[in-house]
mmCIF file of C-alpha atoms and ligand atoms in Angstrom:
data_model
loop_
_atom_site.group_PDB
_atom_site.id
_atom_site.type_symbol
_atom_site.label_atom_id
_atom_site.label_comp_id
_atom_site.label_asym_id
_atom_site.label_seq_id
_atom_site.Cartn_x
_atom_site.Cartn_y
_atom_site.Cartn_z
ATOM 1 C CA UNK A 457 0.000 0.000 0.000
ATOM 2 C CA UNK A 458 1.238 3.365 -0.559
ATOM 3 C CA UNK A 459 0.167 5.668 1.861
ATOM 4 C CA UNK A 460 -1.363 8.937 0.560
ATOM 5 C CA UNK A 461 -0.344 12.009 2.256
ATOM 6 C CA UNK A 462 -1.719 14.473 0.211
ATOM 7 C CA UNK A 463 -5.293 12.649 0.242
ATOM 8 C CA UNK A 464 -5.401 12.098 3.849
ATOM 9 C CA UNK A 465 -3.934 16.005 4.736
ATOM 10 C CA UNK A 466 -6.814 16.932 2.253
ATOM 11 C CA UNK A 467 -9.229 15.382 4.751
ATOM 12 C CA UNK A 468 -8.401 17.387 7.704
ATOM 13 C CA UNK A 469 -8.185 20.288 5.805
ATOM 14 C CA UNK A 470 -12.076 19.561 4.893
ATOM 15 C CA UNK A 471 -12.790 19.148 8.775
ATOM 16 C CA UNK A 472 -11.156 21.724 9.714
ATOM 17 C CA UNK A 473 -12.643 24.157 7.276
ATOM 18 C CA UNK A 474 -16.122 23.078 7.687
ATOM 19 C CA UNK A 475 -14.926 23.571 11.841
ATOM 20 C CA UNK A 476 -13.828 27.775 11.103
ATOM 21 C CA UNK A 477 -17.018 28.168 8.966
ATOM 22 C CA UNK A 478 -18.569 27.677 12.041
ATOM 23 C CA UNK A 479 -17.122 29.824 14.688
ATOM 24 C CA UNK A 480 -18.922 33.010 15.700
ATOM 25 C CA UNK A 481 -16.618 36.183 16.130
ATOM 26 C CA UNK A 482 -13.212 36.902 15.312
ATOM 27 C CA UNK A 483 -11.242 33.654 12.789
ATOM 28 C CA UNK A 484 -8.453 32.113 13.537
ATOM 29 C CA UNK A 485 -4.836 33.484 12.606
ATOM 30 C CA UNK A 486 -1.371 32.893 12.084
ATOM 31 C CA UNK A 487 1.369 34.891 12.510
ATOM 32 C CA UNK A 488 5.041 34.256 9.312
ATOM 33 C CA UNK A 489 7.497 35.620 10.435
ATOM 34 C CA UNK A 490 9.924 35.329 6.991
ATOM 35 C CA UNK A 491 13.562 36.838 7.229
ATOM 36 C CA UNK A 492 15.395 37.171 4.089
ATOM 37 C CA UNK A 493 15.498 35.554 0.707
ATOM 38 C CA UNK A 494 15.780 32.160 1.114
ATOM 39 C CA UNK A 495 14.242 30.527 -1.668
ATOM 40 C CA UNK A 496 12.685 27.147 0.287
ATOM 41 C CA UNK A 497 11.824 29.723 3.115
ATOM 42 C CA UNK A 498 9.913 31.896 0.604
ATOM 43 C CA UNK A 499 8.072 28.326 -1.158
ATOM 44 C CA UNK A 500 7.730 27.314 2.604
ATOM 45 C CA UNK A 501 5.563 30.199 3.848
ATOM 46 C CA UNK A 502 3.693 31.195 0.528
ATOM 47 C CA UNK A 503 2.231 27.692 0.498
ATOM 48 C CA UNK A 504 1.619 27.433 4.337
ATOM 49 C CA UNK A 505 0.310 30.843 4.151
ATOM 50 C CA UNK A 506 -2.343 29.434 0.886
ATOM 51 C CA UNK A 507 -3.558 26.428 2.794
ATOM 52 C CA UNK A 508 -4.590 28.493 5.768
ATOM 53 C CA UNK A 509 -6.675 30.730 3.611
ATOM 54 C CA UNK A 510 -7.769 27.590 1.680
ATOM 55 C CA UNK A 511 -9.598 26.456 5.138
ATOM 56 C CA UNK A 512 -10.438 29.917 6.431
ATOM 57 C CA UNK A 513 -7.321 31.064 8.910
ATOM 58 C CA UNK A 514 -6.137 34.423 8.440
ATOM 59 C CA UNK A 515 -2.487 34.874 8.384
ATOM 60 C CA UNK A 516 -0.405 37.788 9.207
ATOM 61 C CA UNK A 517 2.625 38.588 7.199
ATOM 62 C CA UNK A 518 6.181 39.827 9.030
ATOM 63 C CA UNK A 519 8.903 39.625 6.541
ATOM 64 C CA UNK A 520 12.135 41.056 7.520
ATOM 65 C CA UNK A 521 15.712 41.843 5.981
ATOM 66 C CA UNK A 522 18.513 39.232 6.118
ATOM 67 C CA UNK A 523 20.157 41.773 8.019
ATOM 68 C CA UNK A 524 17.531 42.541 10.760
ATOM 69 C CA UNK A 525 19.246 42.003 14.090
ATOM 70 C CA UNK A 526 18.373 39.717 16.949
ATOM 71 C CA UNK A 527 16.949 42.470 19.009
ATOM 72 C CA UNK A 528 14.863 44.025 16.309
ATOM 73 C CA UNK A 529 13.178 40.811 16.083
ATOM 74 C CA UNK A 530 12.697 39.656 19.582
ATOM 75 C CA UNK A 531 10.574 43.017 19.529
ATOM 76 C CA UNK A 532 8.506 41.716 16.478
ATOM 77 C CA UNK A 533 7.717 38.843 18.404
ATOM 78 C CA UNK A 534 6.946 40.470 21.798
ATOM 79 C CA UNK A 535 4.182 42.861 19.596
ATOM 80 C CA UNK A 536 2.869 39.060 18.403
ATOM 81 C CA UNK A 537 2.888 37.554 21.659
ATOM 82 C CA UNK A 538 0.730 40.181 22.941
ATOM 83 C CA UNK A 539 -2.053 40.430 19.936
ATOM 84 C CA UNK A 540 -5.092 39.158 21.020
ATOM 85 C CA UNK A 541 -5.836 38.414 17.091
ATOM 86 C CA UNK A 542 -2.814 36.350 16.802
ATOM 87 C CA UNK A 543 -3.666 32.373 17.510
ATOM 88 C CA UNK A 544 -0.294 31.006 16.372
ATOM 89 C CA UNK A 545 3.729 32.660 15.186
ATOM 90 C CA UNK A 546 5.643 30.624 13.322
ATOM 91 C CA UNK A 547 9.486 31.723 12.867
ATOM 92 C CA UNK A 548 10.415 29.915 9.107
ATOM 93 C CA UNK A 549 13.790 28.772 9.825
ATOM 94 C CA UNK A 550 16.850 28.677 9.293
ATOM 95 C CA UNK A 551 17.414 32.329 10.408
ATOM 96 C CA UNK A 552 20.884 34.141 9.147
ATOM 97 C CA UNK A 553 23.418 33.106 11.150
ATOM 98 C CA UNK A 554 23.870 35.887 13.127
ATOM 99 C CA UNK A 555 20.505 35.481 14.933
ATOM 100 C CA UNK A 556 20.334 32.505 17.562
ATOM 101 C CA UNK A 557 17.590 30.441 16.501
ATOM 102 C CA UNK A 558 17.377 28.924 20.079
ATOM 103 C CA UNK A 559 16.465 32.261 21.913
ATOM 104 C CA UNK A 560 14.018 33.901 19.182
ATOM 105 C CA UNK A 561 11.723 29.957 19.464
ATOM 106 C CA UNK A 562 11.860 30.493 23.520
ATOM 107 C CA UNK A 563 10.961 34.427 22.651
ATOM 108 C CA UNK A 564 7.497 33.041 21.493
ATOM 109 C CA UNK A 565 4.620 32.896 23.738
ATOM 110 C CA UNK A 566 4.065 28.855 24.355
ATOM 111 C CA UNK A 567 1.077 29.284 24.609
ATOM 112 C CA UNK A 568 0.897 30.688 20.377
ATOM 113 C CA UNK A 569 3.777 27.935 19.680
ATOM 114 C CA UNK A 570 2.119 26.372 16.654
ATOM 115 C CA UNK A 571 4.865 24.777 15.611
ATOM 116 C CA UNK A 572 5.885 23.099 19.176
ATOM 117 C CA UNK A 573 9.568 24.092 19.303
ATOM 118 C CA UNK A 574 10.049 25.896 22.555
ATOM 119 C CA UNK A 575 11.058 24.174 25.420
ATOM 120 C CA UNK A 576 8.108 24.128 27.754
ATOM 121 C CA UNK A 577 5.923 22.038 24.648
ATOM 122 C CA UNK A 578 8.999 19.744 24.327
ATOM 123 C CA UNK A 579 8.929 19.387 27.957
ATOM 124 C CA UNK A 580 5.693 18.912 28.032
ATOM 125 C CA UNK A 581 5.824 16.250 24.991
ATOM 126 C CA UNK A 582 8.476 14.233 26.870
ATOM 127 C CA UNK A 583 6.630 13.993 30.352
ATOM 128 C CA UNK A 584 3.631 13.007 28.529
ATOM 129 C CA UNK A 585 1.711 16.131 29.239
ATOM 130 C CA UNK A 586 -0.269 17.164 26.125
ATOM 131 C CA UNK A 587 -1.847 20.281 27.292
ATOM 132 C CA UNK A 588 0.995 22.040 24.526
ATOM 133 C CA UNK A 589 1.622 21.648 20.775
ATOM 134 C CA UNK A 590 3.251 18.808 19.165
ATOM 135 C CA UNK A 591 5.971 19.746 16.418
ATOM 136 C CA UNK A 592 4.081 19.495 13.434
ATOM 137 C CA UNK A 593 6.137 16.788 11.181
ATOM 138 C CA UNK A 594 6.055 14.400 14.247
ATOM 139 C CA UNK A 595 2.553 14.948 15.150
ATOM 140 C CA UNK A 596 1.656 14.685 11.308
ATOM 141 C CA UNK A 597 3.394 11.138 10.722
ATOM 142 C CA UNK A 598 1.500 10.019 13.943
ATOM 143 C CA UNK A 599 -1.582 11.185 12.283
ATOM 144 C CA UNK A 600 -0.691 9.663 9.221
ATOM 145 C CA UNK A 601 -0.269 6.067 10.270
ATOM 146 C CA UNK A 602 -3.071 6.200 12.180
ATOM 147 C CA UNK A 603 -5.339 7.097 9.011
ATOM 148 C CA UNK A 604 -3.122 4.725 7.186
ATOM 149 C CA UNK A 605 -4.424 1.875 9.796
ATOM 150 C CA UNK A 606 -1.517 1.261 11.069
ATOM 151 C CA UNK A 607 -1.334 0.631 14.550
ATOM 152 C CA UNK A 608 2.387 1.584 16.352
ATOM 153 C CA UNK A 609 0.547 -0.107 20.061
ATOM 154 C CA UNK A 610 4.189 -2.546 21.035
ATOM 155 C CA UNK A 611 6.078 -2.582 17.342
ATOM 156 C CA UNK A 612 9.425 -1.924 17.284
ATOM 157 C CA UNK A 613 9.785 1.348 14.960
ATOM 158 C CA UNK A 614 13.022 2.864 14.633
ATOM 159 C CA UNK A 615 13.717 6.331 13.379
ATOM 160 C CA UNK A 616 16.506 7.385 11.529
ATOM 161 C CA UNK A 617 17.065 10.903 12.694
ATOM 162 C CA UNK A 618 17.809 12.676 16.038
ATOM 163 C CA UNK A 619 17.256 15.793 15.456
ATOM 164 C CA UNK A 620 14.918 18.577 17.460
ATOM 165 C CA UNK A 621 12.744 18.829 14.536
ATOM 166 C CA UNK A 622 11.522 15.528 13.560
ATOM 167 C CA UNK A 623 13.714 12.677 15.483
ATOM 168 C CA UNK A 624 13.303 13.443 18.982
ATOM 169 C CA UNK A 625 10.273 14.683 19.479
ATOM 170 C CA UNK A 626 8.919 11.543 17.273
ATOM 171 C CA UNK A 627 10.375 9.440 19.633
ATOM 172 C CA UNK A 628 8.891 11.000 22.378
ATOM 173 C CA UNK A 629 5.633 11.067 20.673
ATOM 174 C CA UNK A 630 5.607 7.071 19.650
ATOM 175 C CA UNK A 631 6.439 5.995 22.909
ATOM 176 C CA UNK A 632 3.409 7.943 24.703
ATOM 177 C CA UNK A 633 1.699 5.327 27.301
ATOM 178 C CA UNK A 634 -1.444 6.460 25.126
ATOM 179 C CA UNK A 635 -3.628 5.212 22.465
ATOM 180 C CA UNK A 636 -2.334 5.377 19.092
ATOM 181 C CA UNK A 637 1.451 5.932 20.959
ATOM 182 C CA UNK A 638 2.499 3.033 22.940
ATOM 183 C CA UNK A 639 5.857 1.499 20.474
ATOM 184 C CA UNK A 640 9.158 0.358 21.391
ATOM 185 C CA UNK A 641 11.407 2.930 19.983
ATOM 186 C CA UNK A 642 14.780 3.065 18.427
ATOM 187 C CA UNK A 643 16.608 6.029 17.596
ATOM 188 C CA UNK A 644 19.484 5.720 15.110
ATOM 189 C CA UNK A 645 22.182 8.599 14.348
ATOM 190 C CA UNK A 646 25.366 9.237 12.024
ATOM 191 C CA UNK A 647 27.363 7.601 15.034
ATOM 192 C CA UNK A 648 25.293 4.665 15.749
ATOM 193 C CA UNK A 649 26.637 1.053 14.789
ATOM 194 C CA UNK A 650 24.927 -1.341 13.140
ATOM 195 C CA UNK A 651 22.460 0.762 11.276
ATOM 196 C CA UNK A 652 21.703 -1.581 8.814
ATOM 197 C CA UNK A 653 21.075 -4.569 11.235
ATOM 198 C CA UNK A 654 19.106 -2.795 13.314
ATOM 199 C CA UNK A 655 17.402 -0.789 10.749
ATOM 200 C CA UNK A 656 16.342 -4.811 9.201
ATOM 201 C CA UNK A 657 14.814 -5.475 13.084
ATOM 202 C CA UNK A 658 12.104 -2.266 12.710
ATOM 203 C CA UNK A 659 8.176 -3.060 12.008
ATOM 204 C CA UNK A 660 7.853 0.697 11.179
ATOM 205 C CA UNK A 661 11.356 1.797 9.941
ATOM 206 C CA UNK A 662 11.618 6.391 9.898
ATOM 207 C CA UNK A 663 13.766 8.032 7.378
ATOM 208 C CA UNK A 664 14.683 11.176 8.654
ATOM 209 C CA UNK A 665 18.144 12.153 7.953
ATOM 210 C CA UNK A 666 18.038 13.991 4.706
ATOM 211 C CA UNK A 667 20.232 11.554 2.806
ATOM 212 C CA UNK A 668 18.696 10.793 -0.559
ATOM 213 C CA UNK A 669 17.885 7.315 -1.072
ATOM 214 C CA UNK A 670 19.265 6.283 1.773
ATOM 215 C CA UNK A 671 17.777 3.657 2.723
ATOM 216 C CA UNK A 672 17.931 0.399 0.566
ATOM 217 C CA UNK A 673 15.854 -2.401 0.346
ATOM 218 C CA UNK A 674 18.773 -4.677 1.760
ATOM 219 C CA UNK A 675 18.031 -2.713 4.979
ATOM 220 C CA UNK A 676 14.106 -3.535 5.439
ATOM 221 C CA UNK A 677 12.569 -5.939 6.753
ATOM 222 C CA UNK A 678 9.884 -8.077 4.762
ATOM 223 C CA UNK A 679 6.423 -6.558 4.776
ATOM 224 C CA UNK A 680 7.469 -3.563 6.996
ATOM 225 C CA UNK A 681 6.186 0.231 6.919
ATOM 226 C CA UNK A 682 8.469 2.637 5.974
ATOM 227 C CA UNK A 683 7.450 6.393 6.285
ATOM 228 C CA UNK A 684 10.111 8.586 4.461
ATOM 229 C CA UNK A 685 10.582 12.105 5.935
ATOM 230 C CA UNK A 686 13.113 13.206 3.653
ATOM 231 C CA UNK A 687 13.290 16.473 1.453
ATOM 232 C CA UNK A 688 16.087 16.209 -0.963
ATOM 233 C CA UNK A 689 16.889 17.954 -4.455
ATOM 234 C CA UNK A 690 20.318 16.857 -5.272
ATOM 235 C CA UNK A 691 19.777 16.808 -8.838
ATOM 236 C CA UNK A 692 16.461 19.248 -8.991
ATOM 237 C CA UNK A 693 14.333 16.537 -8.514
ATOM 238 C CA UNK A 694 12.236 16.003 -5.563
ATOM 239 C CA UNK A 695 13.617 12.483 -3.885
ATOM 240 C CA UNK A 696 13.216 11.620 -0.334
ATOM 241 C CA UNK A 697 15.869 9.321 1.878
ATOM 242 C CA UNK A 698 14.416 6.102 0.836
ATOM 243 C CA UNK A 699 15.232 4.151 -2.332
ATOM 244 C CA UNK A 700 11.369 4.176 -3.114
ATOM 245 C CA UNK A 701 11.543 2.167 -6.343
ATOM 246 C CA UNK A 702 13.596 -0.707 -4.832
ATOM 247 C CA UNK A 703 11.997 -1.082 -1.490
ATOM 248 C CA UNK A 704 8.189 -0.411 -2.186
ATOM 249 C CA UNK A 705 7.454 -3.831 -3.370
ATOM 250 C CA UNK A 706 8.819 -5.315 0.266
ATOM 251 C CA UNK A 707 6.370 -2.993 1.808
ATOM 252 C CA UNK A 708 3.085 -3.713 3.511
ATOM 253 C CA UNK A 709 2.919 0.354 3.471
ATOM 254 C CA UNK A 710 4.732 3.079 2.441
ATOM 255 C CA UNK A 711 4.833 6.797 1.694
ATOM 256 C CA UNK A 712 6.156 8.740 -1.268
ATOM 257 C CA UNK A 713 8.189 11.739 -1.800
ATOM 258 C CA UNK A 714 6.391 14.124 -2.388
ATOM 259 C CA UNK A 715 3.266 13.311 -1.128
ATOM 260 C CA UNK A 716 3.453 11.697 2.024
ATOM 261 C CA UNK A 717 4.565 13.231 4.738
ATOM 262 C CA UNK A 718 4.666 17.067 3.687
ATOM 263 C CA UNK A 719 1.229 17.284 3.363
ATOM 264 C CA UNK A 720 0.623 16.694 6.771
ATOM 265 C CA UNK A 721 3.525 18.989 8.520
ATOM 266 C CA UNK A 722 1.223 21.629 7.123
ATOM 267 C CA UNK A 723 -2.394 19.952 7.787
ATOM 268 C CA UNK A 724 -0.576 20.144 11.424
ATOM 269 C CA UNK A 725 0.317 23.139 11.394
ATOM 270 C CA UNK A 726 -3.554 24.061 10.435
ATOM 271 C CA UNK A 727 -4.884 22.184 13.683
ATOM 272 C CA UNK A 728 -2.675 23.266 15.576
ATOM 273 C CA UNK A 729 -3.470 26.918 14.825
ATOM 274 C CA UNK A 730 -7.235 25.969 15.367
ATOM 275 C CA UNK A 731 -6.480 24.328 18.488
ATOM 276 C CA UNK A 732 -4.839 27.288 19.539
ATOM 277 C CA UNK A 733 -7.807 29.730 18.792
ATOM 278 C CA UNK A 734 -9.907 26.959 20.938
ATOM 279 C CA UNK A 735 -7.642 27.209 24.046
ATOM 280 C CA UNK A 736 -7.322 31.058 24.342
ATOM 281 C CA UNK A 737 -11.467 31.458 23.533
HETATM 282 P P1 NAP B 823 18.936 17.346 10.421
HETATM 283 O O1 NAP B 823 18.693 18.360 11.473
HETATM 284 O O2 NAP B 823 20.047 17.557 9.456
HETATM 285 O O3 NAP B 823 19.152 15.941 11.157
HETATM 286 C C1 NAP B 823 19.500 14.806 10.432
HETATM 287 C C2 NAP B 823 19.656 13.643 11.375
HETATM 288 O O4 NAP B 823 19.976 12.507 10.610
HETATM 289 C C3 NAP B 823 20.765 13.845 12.406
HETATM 290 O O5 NAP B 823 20.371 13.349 13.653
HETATM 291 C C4 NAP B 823 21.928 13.025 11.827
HETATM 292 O O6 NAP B 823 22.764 12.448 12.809
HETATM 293 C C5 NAP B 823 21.168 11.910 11.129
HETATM 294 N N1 NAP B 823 21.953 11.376 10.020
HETATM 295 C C6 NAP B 823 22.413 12.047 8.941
HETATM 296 N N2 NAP B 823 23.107 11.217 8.147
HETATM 297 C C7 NAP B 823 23.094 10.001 8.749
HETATM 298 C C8 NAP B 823 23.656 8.728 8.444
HETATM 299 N N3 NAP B 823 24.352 8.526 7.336
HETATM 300 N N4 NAP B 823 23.415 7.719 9.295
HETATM 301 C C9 NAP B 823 22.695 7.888 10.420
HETATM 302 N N5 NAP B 823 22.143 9.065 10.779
HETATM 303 C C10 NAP B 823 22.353 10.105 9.956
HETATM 304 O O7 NAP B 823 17.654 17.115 9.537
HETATM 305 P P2 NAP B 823 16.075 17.299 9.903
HETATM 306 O O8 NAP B 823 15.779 18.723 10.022
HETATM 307 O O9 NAP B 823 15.676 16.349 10.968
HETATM 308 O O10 NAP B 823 15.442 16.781 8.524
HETATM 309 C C11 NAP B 823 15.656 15.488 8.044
HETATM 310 C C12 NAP B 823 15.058 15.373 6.654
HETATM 311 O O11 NAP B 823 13.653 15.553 6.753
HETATM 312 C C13 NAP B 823 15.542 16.452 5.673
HETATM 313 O O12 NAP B 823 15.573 15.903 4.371
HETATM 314 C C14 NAP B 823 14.464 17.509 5.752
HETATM 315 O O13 NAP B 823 14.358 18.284 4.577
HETATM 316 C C15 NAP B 823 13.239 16.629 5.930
HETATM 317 N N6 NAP B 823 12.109 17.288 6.599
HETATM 318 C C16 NAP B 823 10.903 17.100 6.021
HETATM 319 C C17 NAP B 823 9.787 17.642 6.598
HETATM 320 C C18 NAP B 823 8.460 17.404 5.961
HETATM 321 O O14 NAP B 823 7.508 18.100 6.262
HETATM 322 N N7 NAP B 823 8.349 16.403 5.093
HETATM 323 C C19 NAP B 823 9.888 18.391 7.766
HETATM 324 C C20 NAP B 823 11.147 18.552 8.361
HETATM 325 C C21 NAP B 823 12.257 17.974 7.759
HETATM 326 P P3 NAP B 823 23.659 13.343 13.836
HETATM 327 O O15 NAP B 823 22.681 13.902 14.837
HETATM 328 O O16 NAP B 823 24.595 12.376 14.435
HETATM 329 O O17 NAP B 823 24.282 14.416 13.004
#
């Protein structure tokens, strides 16, 4: 089976537009902050931006030199932080280098985090707490094999990937003592041994390492689900860190490039901004 991302994001999208068409009073909104001219950055935001007018969220446009300075937009986000109108504010990054990315995330009110990358909601995530946000890409894959029917409850998934943005919090997320949670987890990295052994051993094998075709099908095991996370152009074309061709047909499920899992960082992204609007009613 190949999962469809794009079919299943359109879903929630449906719910969650029907949802806003019926709130009384102010809609929903969400906050880009864009700084510079990064080209992905730019793609990034226009088409988060599109699908939150698509279901009915307003979003609010900050868009700021590659030369702003830290300061200058610490102060952009304090004005956010304190709009009442404002339901999520979501920093695009990477930021220039001379801005710490760490300290403008923890600048945003938790409470507006849509995307769920300041401390207190990864706290929260790893004690099991889920009065926060969950990062979007992790929350969306967990979303997306639960559509899929595929239940995680005691299978061994391992993710390749330990990063703040997608491995970690995954891992946190999978091994919930909750429904739909409840795996054993295995987190691999560029210094682990035996990657390709252990990577054979996973039910529900991750790919989240941005390494293009990475993953072979001499690495998976027969009829396992593999869920690629990757985003790679190394030759203009769109190709994700799994070897789709060659490992699809030992699959019982897996999901393309495009069209799996980006869909539903930004279907997410979506409820999450909803969810926030909800909370602060
Ligand atoms: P990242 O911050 O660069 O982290 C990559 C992780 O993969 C690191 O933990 C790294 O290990 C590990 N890794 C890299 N090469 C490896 C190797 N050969 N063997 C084992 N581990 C290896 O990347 P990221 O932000 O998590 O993103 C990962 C991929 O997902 C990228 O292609 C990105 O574009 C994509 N992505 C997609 C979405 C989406 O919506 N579909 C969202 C976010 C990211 P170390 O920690 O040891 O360096």
């Amino acid at each position: 089976m190949i999962i469809n991302g794009t079919h299943i994001a359109q879903e929630i999208e449906q719910n969650l537009k029907k949802a806003i068409s019926s709130l009384h009073g102010r809609s929903p909104c969400c906050a880009f902050i864009l700084v510079g001219n990064h080209p992905p950055s730019i793609a990034y935001v226009r088409m988060k931006k599109k699908k939150c007018q698509e279901v009915g969220i307003l979003s609010k446009d900050i868009e700021l030199s590659e030369t702003v300075s830290e300061q200058e937009l610490l102060k952009e986000i304090e004005v956010l932080n304190e709009d009442e109108a404002v339901d999520g504010i979501l920093v695009q990054l990477p930021l220039p280098l001379h801005i710490r990315s760490q300290k403008i995330l923890e600048a945003i009110d938790p409470n507006k985090d849509v995307d769920g990358f300041h401390p207190m909601n990864m706290g929260k995530l790893l004690l099991g707490d889920n009065s926060g946000f969950f990062s979007c890409t992790p929350y969306g894959i967990t979303i997306l094999l639960q559509r899929a029917g595929i239940d995680v409850k005691g299978k061994h998934v391992v993710i390749i990937g330990r990063s703040n943005i997608v491995g970690k919090p995954l891992a946190a997320l999978l091994m919930q003592k909750r429904e739909g949670s409840n795996a054993s987890v295995t987190v691999l990295h560029s210094a682990s041994e035996n990657l390709e052994e252990i990577c054979k051993s996973a039910d529900i094998l991750i790919a989240a390492m941005g390494s293009p075709k990475f993953v072979k099908k001499e690495m998976v095991k027969e009829g396992a689900v593999v869920i690629d996370v990757g985003i790679n152009k190394p030759e203009g074309k769109l190709v994700g860190d799994v070897d789709f061709e060659n490992v699809a047909p030992k699959c019982s499920a897996i999901t393309p490039v495009p069209g799996g899992v980006g869909p539903m960082t930004i279907a997410t992204l979506l409820s999450n901004t909803l969810l926030s609007y909800q909370r602060r009613k």
